[in-house]
mmCIF file of N, CA, C and O in Angstrom:
data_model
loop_
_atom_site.group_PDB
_atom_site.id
_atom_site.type_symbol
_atom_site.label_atom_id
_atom_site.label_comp_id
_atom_site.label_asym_id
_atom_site.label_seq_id
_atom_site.Cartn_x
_atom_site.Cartn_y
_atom_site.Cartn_z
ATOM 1 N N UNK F 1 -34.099 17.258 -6.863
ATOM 2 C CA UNK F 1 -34.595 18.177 -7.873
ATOM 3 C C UNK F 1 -34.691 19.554 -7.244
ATOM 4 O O UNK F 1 -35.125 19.724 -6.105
ATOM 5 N N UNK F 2 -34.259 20.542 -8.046
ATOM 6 C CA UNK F 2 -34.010 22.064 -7.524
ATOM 7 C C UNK F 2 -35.683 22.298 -7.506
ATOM 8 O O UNK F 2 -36.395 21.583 -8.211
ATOM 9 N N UNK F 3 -36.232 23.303 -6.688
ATOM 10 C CA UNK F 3 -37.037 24.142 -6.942
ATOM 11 C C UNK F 3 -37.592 24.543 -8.467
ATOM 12 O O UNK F 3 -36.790 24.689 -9.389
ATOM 13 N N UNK F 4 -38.960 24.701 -8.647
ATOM 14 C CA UNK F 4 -38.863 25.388 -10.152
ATOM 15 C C UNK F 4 -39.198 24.597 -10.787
ATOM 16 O O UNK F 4 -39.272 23.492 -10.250
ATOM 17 N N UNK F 5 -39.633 24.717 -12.442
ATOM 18 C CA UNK F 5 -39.249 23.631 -13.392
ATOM 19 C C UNK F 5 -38.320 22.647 -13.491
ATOM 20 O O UNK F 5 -37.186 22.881 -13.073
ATOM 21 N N UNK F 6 -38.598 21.523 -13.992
ATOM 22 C CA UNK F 6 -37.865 20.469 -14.404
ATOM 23 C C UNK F 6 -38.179 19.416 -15.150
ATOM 24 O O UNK F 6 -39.390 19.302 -15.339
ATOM 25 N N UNK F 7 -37.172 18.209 -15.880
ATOM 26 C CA UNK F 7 -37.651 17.648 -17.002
ATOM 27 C C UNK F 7 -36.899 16.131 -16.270
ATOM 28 O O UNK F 7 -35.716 16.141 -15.930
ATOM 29 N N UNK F 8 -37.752 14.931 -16.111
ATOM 30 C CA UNK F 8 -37.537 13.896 -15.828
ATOM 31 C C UNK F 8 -37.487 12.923 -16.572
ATOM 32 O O UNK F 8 -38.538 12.470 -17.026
ATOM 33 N N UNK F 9 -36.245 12.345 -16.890
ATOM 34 C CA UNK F 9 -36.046 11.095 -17.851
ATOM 35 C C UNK F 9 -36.097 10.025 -17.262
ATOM 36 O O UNK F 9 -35.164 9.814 -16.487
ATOM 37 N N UNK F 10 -37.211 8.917 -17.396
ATOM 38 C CA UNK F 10 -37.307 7.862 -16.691
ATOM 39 C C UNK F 10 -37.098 6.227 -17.248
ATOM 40 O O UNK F 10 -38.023 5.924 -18.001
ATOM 41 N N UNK F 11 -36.071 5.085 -17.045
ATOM 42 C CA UNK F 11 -35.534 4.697 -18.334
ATOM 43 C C UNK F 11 -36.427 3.298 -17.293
ATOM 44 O O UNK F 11 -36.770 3.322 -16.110
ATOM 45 N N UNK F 12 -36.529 2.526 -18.028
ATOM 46 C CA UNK F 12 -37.197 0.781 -17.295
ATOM 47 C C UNK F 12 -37.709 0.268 -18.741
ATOM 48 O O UNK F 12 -37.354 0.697 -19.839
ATOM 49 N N UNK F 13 -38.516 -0.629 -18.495
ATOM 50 C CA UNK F 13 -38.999 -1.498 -19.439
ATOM 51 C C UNK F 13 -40.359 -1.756 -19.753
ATOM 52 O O UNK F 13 -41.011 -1.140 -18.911
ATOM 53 N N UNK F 14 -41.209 -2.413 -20.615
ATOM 54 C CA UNK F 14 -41.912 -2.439 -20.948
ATOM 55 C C UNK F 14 -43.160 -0.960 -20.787
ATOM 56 O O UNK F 14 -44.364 -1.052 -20.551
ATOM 57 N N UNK F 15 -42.632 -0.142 -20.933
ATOM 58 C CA UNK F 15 -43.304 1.325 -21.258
ATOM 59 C C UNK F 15 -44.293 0.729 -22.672
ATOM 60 O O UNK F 15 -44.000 -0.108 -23.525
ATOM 61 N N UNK F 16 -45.606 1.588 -22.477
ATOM 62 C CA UNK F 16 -46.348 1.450 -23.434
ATOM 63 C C UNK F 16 -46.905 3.244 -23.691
ATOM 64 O O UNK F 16 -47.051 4.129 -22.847
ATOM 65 N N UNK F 17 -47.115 3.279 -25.184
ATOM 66 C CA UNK F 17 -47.662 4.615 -25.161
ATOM 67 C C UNK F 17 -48.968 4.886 -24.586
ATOM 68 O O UNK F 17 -49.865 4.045 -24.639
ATOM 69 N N UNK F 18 -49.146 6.254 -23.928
ATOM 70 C CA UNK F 18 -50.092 6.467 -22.880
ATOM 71 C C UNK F 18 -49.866 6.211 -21.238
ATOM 72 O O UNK F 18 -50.737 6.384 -20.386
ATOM 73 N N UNK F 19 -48.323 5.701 -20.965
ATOM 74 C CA UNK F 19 -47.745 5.557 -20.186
ATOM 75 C C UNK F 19 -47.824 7.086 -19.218
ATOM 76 O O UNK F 19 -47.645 8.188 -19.737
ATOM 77 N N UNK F 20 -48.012 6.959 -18.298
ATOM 78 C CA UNK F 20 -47.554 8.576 -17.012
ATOM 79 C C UNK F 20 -46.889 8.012 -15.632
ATOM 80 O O UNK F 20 -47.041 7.153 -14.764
ATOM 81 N N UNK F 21 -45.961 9.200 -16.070
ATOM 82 C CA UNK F 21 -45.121 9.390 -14.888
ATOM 83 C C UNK F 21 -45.840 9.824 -13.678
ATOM 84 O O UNK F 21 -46.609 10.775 -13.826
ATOM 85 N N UNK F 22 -45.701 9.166 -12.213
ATOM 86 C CA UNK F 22 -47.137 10.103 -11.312
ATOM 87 C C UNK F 22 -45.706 10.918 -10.131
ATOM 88 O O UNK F 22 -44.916 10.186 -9.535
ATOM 89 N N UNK F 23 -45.665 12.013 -10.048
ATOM 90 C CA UNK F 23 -45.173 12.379 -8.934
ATOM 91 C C UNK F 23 -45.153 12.295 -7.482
ATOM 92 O O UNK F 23 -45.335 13.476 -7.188
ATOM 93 N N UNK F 24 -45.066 11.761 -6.554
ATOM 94 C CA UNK F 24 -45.829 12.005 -5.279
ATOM 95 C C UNK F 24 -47.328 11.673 -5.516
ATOM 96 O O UNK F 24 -48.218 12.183 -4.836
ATOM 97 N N UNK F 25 -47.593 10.638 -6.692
ATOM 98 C CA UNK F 25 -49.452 10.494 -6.905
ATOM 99 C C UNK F 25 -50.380 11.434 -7.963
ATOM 100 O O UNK F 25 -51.587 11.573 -8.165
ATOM 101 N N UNK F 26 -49.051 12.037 -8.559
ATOM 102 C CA UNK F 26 -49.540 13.314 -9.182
ATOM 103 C C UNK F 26 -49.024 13.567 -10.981
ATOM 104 O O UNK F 26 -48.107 14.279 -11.389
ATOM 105 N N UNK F 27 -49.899 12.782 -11.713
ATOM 106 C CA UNK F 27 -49.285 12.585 -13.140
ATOM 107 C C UNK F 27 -48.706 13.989 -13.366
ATOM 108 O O UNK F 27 -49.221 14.998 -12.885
ATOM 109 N N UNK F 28 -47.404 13.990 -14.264
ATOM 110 C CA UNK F 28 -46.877 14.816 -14.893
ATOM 111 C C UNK F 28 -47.204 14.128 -16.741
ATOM 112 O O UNK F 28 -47.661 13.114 -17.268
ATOM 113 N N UNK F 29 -46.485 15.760 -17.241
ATOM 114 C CA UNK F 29 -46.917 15.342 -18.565
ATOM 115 C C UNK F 29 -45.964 15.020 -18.624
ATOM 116 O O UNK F 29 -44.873 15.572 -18.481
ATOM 117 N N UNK F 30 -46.471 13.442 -18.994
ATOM 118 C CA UNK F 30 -45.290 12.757 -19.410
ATOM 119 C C UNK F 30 -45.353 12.590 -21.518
ATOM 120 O O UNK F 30 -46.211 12.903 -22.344
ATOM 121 N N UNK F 31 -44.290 12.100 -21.601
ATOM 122 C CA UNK F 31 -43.912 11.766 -23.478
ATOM 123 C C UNK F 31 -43.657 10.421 -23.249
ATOM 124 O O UNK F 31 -43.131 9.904 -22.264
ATOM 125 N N UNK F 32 -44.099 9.890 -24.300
ATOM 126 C CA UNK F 32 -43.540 8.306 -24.488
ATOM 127 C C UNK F 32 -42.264 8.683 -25.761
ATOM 128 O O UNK F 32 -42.452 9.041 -26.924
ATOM 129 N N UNK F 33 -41.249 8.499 -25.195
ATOM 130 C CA UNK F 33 -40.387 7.700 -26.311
ATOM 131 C C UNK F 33 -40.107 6.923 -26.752
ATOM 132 O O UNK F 33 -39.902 6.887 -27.965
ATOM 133 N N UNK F 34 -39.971 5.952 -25.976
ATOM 134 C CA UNK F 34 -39.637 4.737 -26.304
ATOM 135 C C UNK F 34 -40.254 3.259 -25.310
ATOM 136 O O UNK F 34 -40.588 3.530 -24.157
ATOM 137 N N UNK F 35 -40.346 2.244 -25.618
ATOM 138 C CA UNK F 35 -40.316 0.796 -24.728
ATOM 139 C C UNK F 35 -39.852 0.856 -23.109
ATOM 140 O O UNK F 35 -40.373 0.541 -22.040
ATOM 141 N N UNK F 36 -38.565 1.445 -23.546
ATOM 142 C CA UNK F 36 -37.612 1.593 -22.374
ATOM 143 C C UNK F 36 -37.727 3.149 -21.456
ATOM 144 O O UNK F 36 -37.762 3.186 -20.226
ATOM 145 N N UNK F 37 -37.772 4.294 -22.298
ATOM 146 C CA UNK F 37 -38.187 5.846 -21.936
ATOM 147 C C UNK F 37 -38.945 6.480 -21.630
ATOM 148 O O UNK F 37 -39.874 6.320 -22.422
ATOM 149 N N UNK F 38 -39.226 7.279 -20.815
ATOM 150 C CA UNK F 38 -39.937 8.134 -20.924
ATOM 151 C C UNK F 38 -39.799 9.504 -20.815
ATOM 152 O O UNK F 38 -38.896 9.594 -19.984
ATOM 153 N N UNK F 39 -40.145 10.733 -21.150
ATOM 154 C CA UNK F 39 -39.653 12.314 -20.469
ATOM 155 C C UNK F 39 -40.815 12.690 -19.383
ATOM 156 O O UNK F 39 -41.846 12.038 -19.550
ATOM 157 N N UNK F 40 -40.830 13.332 -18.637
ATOM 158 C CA UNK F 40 -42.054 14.053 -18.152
ATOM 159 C C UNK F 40 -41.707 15.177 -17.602
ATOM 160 O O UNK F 40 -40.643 15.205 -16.983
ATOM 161 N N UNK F 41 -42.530 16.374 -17.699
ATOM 162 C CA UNK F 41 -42.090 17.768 -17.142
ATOM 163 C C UNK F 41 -43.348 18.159 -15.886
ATOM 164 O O UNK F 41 -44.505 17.793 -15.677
ATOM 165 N N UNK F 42 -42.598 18.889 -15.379
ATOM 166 C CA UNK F 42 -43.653 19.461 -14.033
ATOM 167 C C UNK F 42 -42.433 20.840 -13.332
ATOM 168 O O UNK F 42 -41.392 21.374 -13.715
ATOM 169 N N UNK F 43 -43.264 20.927 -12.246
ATOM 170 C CA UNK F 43 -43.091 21.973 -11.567
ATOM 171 C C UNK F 43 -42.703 21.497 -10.077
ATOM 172 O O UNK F 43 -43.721 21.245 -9.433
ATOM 173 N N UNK F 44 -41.672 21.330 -9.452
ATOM 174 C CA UNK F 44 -41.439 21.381 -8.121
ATOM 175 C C UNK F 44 -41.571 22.278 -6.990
ATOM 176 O O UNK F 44 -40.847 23.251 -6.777
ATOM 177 N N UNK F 45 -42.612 21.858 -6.232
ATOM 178 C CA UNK F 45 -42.913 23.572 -5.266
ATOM 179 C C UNK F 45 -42.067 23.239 -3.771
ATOM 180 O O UNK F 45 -41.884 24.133 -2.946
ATOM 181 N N UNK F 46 -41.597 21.852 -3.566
ATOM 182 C CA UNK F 46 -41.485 21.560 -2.185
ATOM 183 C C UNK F 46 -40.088 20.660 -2.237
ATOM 184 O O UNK F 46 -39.861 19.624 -2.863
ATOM 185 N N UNK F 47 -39.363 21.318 -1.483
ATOM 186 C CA UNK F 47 -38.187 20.489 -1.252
ATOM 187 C C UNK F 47 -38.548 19.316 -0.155
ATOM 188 O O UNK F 47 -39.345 19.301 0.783
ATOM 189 N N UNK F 48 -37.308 18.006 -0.847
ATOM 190 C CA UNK F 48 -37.325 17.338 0.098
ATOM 191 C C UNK F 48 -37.627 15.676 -0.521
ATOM 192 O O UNK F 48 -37.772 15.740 -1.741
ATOM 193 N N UNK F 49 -37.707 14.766 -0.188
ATOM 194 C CA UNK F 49 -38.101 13.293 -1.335
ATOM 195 C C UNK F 49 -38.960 13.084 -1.918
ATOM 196 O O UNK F 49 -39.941 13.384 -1.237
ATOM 197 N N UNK F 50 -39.352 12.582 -3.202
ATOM 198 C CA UNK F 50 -40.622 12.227 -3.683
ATOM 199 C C UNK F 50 -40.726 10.918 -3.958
ATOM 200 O O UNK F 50 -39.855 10.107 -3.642
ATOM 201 N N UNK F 51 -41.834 10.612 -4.585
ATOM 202 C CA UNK F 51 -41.794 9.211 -5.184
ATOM 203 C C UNK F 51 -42.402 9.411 -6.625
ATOM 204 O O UNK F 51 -43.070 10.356 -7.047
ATOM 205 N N UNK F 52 -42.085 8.532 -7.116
ATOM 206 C CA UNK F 52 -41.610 8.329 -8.594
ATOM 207 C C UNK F 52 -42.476 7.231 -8.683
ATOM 208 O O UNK F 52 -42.169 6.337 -7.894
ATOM 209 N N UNK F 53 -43.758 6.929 -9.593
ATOM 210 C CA UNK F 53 -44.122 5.788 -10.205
ATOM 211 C C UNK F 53 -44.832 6.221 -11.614
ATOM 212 O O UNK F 53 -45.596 7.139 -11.914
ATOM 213 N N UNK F 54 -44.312 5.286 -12.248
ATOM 214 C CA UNK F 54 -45.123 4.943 -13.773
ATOM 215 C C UNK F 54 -46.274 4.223 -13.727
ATOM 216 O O UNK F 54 -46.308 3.261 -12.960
ATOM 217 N N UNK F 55 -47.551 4.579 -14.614
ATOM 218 C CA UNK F 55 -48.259 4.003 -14.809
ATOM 219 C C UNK F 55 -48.694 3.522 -16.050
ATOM 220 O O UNK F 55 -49.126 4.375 -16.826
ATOM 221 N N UNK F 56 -48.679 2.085 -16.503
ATOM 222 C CA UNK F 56 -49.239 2.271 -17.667
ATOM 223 C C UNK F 56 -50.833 1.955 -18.255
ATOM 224 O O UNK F 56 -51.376 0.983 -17.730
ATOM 225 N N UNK F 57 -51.570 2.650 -19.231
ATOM 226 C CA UNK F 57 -52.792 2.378 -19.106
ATOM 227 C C UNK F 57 -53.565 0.861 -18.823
ATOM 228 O O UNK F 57 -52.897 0.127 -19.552
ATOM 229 N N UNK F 58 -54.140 0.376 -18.460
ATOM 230 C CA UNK F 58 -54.947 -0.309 -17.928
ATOM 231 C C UNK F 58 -55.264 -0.307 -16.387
ATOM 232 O O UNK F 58 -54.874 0.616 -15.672
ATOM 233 N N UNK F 59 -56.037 -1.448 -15.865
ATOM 234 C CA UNK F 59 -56.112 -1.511 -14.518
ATOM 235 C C UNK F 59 -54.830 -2.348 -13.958
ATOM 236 O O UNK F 59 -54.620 -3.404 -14.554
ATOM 237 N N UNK F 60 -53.954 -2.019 -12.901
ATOM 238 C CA UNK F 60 -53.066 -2.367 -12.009
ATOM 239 C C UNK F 60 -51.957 -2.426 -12.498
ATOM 240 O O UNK F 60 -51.142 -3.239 -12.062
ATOM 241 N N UNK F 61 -51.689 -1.668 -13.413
ATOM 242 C CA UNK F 61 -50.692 -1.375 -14.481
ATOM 243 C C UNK F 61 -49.631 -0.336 -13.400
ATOM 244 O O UNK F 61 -49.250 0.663 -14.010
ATOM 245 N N UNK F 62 -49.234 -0.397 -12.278
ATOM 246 C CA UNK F 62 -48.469 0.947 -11.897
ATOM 247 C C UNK F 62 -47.329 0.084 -11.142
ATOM 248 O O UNK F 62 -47.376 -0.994 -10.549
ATOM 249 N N UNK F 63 -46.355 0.940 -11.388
ATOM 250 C CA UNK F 63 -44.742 0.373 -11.256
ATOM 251 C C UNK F 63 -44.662 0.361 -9.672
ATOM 252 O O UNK F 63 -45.630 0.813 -9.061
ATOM 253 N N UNK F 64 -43.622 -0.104 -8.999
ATOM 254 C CA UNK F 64 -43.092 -0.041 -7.784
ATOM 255 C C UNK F 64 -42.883 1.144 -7.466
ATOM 256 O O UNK F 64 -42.791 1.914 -8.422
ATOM 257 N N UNK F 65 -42.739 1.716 -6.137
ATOM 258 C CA UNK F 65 -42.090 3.376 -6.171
ATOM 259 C C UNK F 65 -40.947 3.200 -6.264
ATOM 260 O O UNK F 65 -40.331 2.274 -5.737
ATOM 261 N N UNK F 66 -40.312 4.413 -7.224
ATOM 262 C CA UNK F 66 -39.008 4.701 -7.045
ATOM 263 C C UNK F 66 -38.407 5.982 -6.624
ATOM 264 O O UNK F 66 -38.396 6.968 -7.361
ATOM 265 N N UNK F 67 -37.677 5.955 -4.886
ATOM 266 C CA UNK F 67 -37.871 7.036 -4.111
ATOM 267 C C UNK F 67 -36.782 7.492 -5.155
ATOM 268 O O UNK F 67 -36.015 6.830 -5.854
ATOM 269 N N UNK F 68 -37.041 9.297 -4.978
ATOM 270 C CA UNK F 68 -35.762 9.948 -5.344
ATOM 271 C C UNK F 68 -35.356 11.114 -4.757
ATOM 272 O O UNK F 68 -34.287 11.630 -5.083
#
């Protein structure tokens, strides 16, 4: 991901609304679209890998990381 703004489409399964995308541990606003979708937007200040996990509401509800 470049520097700057950006918009993350995140595709898997069982998404529920109220679902967040966490950056590096760090929810973005995410959108529910769909079961399978999600969008989320943020701001990148730091080059270099992050990690990627979904959470969905309840307790222990949070996805595997997915490095990117």
């Amino acid at each position: 991901v470049a520097l700057g703004p950006f918009t993350l489409r995140v595709t898997g399964t069982r998404f529920v609304n109220g679902a967040q995308v966490l950056w590096n541990g760090t929810p973005l606003s995410t959108t529910f679209d769909s079961a399978t979708q999600l969008t989320a937007t943020g701001v990148a200040s730091k080059a270099g890998p992050v990690e990627i996990t979904v959470a969905n509401p309840g307790p222990g509800a949070l996805s595997k990381v997915l490095p990117y």
